[in-house]
Backbone as a chain_set.jsonl record, in Angstrom:
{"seq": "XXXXXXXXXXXXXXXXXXXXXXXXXXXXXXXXXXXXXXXXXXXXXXXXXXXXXXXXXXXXXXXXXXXXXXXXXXXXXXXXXXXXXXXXXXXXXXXXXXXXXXXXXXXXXXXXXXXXXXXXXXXXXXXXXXXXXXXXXXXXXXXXXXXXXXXXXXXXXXXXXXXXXXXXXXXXXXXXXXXXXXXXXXXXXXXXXXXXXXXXXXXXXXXXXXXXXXXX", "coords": {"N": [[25.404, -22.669, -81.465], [25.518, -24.776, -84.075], [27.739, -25.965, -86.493], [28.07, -27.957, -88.198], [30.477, -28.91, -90.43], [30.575, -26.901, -91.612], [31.787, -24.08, -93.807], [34.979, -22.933, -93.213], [36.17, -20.054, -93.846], [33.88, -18.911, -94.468], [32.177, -18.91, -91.756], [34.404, -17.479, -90.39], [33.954, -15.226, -91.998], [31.319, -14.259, -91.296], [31.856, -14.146, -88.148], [33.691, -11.524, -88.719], [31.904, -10.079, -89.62], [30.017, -10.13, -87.297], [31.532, -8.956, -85.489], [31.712, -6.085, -85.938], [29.011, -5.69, -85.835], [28.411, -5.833, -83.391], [29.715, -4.189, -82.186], [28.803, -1.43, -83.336], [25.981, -1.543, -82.375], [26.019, -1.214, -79.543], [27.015, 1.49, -79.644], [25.423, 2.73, -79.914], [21.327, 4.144, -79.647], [19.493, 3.258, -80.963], [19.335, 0.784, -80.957], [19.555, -2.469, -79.486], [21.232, -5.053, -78.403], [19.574, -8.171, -77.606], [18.69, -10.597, -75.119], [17.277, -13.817, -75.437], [16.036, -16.596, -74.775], [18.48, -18.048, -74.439], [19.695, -17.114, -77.105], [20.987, -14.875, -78.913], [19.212, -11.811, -80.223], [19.251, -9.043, -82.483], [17.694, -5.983, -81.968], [15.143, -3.061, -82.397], [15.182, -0.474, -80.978], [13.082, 2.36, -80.715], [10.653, 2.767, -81.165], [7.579, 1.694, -82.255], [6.76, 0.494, -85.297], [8.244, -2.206, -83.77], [11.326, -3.976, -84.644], [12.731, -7.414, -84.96], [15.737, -9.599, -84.811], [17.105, -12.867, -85.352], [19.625, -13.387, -84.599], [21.995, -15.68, -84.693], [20.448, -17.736, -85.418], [20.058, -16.523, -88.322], [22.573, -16.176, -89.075], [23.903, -19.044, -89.193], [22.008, -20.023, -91.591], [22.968, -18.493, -93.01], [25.363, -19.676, -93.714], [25.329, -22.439, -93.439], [22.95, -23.213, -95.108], [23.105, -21.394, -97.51], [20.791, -19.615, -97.567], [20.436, -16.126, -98.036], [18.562, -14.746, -96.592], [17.423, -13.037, -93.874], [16.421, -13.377, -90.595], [14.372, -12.304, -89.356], [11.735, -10.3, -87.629], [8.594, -8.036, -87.751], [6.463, -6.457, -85.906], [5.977, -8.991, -84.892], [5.993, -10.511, -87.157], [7.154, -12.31, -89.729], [9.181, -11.134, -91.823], [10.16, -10.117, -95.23], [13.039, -9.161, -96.699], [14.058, -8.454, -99.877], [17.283, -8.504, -101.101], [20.091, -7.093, -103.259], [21.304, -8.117, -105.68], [24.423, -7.947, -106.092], [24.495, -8.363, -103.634], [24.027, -11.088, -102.416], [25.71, -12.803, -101.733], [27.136, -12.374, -99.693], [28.054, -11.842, -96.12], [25.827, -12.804, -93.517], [25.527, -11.143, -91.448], [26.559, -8.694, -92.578], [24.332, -7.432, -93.532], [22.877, -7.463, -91.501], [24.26, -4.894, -90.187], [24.283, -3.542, -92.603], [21.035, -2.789, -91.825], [20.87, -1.761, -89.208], [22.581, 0.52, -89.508], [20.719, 1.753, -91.386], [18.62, 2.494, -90.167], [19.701, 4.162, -87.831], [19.878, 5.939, -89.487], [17.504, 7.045, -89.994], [15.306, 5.456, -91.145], [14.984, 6.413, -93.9], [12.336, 7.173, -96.152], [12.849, 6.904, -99.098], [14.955, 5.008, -98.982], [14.274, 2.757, -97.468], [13.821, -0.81, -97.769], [10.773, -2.157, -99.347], [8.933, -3.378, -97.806], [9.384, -2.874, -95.434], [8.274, -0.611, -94.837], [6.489, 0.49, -93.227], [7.855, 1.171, -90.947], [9.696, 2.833, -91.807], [7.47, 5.193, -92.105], [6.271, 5.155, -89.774], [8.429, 6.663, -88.484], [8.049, 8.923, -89.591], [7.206, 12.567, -89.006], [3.757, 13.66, -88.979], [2.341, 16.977, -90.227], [1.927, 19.556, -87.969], [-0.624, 20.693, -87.942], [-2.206, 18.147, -89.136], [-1.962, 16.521, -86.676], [-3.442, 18.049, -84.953], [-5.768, 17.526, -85.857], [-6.28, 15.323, -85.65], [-5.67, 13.55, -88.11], [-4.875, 10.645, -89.601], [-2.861, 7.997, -90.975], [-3.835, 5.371, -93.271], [-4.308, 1.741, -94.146], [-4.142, 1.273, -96.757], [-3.013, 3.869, -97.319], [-0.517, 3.691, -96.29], [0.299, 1.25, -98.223], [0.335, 2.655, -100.245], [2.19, 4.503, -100.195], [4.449, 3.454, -99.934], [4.283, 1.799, -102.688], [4.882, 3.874, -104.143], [7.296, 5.049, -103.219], [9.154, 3.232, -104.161], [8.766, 2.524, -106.524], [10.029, 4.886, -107.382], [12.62, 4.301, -106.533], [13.209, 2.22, -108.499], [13.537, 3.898, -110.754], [11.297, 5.096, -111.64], [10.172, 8.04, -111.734], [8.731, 10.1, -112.609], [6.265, 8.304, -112.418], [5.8, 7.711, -109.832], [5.751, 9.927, -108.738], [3.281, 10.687, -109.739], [1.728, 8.862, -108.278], [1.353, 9.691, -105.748], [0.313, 12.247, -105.977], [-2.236, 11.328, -107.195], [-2.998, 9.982, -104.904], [-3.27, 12.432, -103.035], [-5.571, 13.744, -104.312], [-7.492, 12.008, -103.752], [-7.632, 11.706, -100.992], [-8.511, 14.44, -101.079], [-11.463, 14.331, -102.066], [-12.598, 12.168, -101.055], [-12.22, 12.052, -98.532], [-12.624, 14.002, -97.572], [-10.594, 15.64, -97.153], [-8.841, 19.028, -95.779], [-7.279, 21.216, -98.016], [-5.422, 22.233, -97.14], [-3.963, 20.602, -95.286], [-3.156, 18.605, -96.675], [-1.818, 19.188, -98.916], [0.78, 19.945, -96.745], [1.416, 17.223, -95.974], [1.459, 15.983, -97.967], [4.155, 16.557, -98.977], [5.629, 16.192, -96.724], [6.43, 13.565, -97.8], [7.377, 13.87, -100.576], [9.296, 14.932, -99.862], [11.241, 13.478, -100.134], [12.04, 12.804, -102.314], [13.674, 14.361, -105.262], [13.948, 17.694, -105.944], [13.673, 18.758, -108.671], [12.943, 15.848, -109.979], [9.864, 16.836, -108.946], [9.311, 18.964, -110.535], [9.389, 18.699, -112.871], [7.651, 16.357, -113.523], [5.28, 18.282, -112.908], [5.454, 20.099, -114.911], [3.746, 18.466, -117.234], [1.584, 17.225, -115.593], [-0.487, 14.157, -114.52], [-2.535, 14.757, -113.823], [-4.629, 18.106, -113.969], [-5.023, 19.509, -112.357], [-2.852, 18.503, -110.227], [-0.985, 20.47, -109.184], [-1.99, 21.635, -107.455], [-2.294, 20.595, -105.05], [0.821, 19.2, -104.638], [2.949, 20.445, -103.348], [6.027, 22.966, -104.009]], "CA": [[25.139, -22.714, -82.911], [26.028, -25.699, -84.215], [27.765, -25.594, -87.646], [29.216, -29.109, -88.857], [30.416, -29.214, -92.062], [30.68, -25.497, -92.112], [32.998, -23.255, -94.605], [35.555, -21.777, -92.238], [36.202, -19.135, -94.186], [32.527, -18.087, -94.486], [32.184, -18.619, -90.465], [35.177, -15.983, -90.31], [33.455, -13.786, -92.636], [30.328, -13.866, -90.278], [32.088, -13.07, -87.281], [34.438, -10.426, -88.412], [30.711, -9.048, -89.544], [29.594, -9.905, -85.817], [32.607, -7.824, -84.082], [31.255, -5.045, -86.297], [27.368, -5.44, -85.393], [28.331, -5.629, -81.797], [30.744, -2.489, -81.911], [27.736, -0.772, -83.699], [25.051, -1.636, -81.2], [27.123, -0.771, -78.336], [26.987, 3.229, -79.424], [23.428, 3.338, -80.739], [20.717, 4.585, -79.243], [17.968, 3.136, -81.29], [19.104, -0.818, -81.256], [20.12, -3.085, -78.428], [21.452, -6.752, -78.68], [18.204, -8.846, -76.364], [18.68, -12.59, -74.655], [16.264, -14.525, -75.525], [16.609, -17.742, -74.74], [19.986, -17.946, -74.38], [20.396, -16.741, -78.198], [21.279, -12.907, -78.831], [18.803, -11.153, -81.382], [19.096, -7.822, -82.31], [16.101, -5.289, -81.439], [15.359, -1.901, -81.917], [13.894, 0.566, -79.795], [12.791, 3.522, -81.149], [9.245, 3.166, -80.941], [7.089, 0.778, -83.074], [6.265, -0.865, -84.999], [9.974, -3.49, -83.567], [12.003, -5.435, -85.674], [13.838, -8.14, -84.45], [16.563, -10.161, -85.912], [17.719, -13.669, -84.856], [21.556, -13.569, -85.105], [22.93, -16.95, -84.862], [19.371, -18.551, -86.765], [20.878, -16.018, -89.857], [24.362, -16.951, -89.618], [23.423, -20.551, -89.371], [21.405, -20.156, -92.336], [23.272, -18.185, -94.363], [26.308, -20.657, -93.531], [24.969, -24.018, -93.896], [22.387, -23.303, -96.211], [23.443, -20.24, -98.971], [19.859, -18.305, -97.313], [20.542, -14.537, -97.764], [17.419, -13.9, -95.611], [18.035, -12.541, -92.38], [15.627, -14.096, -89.829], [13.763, -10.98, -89.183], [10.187, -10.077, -87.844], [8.366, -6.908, -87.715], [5.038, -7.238, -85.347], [5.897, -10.178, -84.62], [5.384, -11.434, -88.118], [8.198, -12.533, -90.376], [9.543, -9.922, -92.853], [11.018, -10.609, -96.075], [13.8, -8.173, -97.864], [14.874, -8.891, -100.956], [18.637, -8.332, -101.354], [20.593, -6.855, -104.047], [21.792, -9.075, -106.419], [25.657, -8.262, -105.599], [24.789, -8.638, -102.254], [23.62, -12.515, -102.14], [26.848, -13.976, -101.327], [27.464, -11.292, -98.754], [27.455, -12.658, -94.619], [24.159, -12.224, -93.179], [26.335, -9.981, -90.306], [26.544, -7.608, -93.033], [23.292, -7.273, -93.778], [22.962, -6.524, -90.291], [25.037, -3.794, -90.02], [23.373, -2.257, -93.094], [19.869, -2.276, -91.21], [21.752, -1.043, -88.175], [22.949, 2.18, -90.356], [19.361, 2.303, -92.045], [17.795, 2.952, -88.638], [20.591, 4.937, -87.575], [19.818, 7.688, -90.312], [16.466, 7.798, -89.556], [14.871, 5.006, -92.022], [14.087, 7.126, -95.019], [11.972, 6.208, -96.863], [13.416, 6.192, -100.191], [16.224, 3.684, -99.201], [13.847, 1.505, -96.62], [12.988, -1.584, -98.293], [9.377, -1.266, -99.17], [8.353, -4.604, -96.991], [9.822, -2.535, -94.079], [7.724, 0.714, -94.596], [5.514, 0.776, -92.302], [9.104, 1.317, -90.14], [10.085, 4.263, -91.875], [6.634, 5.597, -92.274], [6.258, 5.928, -88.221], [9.609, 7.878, -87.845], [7.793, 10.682, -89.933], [6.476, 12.913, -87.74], [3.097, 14.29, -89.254], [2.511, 18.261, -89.488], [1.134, 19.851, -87.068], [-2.471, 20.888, -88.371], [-2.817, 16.76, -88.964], [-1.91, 16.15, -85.501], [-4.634, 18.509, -84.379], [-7.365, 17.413, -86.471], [-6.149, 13.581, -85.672], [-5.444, 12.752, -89.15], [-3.577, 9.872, -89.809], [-2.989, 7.425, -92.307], [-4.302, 4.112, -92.847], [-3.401, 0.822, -94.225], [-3.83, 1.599, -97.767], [-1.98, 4.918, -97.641], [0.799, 3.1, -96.239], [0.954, 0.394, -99.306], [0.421, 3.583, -101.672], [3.348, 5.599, -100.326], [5.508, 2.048, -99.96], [4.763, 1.61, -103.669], [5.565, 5.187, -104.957], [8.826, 4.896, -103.152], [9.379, 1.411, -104.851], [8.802, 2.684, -108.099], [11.181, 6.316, -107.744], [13.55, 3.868, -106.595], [12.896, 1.616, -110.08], [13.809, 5.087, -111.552], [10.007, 5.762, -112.493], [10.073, 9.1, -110.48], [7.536, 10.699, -112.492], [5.03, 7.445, -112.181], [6.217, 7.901, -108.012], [4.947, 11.315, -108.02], [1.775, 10.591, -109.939], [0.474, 8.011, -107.52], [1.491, 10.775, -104.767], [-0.987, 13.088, -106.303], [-3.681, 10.825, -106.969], [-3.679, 9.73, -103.1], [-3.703, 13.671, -102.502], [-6.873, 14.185, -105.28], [-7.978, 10.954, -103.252], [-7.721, 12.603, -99.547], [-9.158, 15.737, -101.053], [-12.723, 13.794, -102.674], [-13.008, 10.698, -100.22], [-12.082, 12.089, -97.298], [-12.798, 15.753, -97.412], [-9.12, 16.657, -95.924], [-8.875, 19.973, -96.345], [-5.999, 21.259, -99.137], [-3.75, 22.996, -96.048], [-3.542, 19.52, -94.734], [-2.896, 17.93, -97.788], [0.04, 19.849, -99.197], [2.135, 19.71, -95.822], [1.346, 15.741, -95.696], [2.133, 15.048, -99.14], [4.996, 17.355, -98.748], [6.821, 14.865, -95.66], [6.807, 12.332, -98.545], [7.976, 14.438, -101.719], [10.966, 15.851, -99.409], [12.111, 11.833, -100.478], [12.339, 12.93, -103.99], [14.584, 14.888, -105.52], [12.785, 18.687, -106.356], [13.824, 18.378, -110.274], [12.03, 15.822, -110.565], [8.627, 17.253, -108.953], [8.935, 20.024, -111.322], [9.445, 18.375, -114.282], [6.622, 16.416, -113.178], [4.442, 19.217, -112.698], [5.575, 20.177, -116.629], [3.116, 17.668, -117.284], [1.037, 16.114, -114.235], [-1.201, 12.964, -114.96], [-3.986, 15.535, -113.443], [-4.12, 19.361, -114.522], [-4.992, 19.944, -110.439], [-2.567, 18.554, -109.41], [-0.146, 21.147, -109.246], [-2.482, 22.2, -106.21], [-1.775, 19.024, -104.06], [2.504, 19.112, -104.872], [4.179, 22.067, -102.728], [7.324, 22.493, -104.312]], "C": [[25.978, -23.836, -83.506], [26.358, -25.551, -86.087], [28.86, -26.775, -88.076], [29.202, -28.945, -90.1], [30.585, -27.682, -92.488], [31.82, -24.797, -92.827], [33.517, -22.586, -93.498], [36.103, -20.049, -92.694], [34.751, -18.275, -94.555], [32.103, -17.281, -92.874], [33.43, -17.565, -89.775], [34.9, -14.695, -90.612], [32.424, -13.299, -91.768], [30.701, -13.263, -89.28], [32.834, -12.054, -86.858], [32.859, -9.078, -88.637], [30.235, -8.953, -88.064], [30.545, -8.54, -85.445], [31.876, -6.659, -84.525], [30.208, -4.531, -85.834], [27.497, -4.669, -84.108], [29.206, -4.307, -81.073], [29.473, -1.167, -82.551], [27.112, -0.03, -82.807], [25.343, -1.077, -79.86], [27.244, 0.688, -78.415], [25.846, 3.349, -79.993], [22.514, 3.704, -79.736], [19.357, 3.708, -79.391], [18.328, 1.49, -81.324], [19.8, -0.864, -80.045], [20.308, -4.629, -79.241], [20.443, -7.313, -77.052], [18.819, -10.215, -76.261], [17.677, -12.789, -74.675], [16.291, -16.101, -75.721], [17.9, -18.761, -75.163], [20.427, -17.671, -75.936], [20.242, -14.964, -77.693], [20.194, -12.907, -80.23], [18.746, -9.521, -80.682], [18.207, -7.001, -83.058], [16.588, -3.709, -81.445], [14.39, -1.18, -81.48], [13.943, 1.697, -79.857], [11.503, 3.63, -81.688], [8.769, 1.604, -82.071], [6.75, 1.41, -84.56], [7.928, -1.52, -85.014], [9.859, -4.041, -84.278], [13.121, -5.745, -84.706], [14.194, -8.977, -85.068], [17.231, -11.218, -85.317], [19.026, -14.045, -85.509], [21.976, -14.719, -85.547], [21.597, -17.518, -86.099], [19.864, -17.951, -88.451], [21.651, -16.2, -90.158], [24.582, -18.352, -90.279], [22.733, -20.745, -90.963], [21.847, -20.113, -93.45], [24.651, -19.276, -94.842], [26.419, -22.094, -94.361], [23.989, -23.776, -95.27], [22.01, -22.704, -97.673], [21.656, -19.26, -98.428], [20.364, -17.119, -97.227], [19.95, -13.903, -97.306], [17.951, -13.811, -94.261], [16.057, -12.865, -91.749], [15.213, -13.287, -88.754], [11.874, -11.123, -88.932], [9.972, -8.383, -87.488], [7.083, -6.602, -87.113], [4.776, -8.429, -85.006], [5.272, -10.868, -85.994], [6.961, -11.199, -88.986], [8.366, -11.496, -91.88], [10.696, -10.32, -93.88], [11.886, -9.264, -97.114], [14.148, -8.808, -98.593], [16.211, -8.01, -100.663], [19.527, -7.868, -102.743], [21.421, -7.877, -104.633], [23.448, -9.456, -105.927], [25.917, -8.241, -103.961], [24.684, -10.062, -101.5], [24.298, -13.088, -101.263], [27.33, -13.278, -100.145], [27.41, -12.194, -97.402], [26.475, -12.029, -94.262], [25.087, -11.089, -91.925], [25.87, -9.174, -90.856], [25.368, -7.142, -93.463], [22.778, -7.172, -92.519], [23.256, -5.319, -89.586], [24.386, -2.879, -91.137], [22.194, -1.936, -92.59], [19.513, -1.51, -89.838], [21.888, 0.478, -88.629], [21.883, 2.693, -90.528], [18.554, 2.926, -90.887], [18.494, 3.958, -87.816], [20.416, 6.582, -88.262], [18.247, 7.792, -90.331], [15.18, 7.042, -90.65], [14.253, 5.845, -93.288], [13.889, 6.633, -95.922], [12.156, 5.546, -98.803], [14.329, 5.248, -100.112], [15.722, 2.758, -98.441], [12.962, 0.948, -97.571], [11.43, -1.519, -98.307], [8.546, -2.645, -98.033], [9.078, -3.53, -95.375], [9.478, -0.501, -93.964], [7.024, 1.51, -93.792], [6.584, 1.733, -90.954], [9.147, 2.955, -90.47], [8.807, 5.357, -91.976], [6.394, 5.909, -90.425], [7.151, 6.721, -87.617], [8.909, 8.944, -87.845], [7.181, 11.059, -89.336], [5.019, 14.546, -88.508], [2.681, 15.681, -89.285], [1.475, 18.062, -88.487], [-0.015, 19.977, -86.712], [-3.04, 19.157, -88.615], [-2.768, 16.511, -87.818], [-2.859, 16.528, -85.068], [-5.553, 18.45, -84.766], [-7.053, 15.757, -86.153], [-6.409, 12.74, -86.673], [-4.198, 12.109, -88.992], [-4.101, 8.584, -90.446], [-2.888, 6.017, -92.514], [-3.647, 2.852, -93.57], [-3.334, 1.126, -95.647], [-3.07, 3.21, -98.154], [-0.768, 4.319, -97.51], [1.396, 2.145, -97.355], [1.213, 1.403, -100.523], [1.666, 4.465, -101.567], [4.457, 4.553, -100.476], [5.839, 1.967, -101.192], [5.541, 2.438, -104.641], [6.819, 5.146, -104.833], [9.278, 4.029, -103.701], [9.582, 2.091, -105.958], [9.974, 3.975, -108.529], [12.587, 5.696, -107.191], [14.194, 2.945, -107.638], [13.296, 2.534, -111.062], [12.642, 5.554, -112.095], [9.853, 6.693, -111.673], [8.947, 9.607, -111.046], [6.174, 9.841, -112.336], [5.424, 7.417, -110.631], [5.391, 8.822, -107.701], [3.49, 11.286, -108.512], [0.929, 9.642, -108.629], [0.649, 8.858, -106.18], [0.072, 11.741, -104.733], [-2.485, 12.868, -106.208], [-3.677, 10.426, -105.716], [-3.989, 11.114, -102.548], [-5.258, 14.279, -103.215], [-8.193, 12.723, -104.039], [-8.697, 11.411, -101.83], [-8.945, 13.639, -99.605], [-11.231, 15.48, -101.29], [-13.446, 12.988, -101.503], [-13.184, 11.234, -99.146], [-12.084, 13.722, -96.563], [-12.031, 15.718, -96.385], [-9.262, 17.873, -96.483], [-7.091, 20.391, -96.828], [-4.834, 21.903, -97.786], [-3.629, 22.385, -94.985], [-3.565, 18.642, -95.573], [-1.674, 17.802, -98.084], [0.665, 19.546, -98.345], [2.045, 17.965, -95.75], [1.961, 15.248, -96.917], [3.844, 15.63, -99.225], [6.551, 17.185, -97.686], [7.17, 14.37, -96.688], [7.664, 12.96, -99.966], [9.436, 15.272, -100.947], [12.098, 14.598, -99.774], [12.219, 11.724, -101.553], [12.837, 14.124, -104.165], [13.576, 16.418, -106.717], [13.0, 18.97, -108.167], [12.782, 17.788, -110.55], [10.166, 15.802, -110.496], [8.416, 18.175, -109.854], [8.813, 19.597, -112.662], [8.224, 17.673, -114.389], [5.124, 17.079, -113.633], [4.456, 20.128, -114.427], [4.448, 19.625, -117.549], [2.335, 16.248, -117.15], [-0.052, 14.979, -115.315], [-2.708, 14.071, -114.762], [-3.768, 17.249, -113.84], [-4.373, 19.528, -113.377], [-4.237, 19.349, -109.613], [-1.293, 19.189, -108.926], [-0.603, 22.486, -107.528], [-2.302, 21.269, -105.369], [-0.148, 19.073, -103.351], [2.774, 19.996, -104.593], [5.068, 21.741, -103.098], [7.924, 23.913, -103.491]], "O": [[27.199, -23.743, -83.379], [25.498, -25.149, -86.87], [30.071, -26.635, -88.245], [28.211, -28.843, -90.824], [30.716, -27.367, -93.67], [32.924, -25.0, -92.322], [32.845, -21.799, -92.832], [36.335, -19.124, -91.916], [34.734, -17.086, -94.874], [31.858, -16.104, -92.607], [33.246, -16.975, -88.71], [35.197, -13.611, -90.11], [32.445, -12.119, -91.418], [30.307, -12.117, -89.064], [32.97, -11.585, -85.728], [32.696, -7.941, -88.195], [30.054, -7.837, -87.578], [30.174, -7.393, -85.196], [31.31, -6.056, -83.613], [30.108, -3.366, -85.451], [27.068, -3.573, -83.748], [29.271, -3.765, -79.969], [29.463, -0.047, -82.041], [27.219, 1.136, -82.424], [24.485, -0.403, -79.289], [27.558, 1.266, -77.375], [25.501, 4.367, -80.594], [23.043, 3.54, -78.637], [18.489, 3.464, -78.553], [17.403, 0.843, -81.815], [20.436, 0.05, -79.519], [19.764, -5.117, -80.231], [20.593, -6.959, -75.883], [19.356, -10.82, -77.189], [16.893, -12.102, -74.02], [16.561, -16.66, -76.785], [18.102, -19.745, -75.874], [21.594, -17.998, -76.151], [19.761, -14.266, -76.8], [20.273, -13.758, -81.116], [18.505, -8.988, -79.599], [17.924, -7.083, -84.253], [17.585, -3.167, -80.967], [13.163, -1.228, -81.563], [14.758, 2.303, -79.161], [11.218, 4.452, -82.558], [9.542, 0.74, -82.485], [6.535, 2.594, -84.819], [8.694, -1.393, -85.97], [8.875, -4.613, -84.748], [13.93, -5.092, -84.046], [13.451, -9.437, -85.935], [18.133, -10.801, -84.591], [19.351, -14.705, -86.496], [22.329, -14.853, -86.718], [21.774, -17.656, -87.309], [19.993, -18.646, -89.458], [21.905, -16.44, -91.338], [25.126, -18.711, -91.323], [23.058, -21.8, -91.507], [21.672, -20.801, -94.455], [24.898, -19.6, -96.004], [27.079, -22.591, -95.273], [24.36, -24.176, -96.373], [21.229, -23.07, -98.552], [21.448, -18.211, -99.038], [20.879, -16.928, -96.125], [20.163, -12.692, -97.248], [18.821, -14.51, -93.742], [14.969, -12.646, -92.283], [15.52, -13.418, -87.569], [11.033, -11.704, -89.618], [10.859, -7.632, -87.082], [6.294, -6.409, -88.039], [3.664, -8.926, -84.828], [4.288, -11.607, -85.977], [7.692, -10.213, -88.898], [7.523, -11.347, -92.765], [11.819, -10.721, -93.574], [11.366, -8.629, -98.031], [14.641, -9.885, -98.257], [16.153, -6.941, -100.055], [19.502, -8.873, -103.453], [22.247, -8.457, -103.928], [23.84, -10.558, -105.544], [26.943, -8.152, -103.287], [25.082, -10.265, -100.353], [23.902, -13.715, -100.28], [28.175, -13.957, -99.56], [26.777, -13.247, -97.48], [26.198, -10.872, -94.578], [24.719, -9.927, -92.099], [24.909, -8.587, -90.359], [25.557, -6.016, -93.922], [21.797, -6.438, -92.641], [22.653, -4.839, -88.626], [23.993, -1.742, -90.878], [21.945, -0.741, -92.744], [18.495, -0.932, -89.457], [21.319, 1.427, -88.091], [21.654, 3.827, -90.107], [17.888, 3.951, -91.027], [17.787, 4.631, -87.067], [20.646, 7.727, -87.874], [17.816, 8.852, -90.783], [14.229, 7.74, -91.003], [13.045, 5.831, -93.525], [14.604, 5.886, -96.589], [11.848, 4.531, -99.427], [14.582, 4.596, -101.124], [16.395, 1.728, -98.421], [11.963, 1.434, -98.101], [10.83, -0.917, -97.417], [7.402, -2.419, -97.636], [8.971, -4.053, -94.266], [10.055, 0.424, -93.391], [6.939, 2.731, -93.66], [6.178, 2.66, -90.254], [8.818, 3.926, -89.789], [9.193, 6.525, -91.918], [6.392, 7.076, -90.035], [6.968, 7.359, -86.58], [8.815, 9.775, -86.942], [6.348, 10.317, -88.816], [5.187, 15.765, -88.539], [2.53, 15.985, -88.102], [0.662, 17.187, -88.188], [-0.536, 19.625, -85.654], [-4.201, 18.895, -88.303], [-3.881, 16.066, -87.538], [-3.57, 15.635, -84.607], [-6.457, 19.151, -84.311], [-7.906, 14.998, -86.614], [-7.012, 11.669, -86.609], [-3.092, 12.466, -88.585], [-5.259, 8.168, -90.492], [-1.947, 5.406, -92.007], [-2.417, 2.871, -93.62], [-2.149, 1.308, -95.927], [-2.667, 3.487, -99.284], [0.047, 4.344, -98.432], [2.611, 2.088, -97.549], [1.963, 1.204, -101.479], [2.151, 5.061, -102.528], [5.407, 4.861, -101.195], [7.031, 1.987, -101.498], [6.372, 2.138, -105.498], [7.586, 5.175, -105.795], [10.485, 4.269, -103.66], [10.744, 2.227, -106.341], [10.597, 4.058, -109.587], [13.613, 6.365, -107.312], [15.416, 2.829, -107.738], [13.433, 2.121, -112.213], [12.733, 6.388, -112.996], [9.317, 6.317, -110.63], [7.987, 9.699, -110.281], [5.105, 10.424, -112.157], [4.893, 6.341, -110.352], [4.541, 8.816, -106.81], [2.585, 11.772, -107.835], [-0.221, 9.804, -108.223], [-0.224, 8.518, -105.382], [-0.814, 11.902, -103.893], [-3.431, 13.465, -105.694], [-4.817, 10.603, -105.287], [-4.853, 11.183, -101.674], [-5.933, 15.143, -102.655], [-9.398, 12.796, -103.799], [-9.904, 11.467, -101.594], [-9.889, 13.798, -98.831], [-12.085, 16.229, -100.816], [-14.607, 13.152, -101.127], [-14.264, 11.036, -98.589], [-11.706, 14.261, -95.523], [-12.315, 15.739, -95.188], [-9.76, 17.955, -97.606], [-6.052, 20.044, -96.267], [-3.603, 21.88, -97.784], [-3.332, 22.905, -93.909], [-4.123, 17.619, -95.172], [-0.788, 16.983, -97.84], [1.476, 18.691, -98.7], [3.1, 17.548, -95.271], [2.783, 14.333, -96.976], [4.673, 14.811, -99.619], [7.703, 17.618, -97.712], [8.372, 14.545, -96.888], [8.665, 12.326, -100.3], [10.296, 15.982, -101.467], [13.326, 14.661, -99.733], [12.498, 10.624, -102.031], [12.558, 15.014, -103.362], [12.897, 16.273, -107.734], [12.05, 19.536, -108.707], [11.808, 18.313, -111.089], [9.372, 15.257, -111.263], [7.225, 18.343, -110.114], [8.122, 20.194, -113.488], [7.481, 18.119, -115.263], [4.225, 16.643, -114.352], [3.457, 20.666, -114.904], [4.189, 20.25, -118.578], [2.262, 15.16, -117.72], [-0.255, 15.072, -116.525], [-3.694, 14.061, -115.5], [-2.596, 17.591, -114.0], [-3.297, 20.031, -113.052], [-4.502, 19.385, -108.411], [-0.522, 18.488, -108.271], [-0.057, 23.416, -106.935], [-1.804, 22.001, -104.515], [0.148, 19.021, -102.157], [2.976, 20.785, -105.516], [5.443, 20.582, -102.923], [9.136, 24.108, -103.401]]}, "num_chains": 1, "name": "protein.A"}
């Protein structure tokens, strides 16, 4: 990694974040550090859909050129997080180590970026009655539960739980699911909101049915 001209005190900050990554990785389960042509990126393995993360290309980046993107794909296609404002100036390490943790607790999906949903959306492990009817959920469910979480993380919890509902009024019309594979499905995703505010919610839903959809 070639870094002329580089802040040495930035390139310190990076690899006291490295020692960290690599003390991480080293007791995890679900990530490994991969060689790939003679660079290190780190990969995790805990089923698909993989993300992988080119170490030194992020350091390098964030180094020489103030990028706060981490040099990340997900399907083999490049994946973009936005970053928290007081996190900009941060070393890309550390922003390693938080996606390290995030995967560590099991990506949930209220705190996984919504560009990296699809991630936490395959941890969940569908009930049982969907498994045996071989429901499962397609590309627009996945942008509709991505955005709900987006938005109850925006603090709009009760516009979160409305677009919850209408994909369950949606299921129930379109796709004749039947309601006692509805409820337990919508029911994975509302365990990512806080039961206050489904009830308050449910005080006054966007739909007067849908208080049949929302198991609380």
């Amino acid at each position: 990694m070639v870094l002329d001209g580089a802040c040495q005190q930035q390139v310190d900050a990076e690899l006291r974040g490295l020692d960290l990554l690599l003390d991480l990785v080293s007791k995890s389960n679900i990530w490994e550090i991969q060689q790939g042509s003679h660079l290190p990126f780190l990969a995790s393995k805990d089923g698909p859909p993989g993300i992988i993360v080119n170490i030194f290309e992020s350091m390098k980046a964030r180094i020489l050129g103030g990028d706060p993107h981490l040099k990340m794909m997900m399907r083999q296609k490049e994946v973009c997080v936005l970053r928290n404002h007081s996190e900009v100036l941060t070393p890309s390490t550390d922003s390693m180590v938080s996606l390290v943790l995030l995967g560590e607790v099991g990506w949930p999906l209220q705190h996984t970026p919504d560009t990296l949903s699809d991630k936490a959306l395959a941890q969940l492990e569908l009930p049982e009655s969907c498994q045996e009817r071989g429901i499962i959920l397609d590309e627009l469910d996945h942008r509709t539960i991505a955005y709900s979480m987006e938005c109850y993380q925006a603090g709009q919890h009760m516009n979160a739980i409305a677009i919850l509902a209408e994909m369950g009024r949606r299921w129930y019309v379109c796709r004749n699911w039947e309601m006692g594979e509805i409820r337990p499905l919508l029911a994975t995703f509302l365990n990512e909101i806080e039961r206050s505010h489904v009830l308050l919610y449910l005080e006054a839903p966007q739909c007067p049915q849908d208080d049949l959809f929302l198991a609380v």
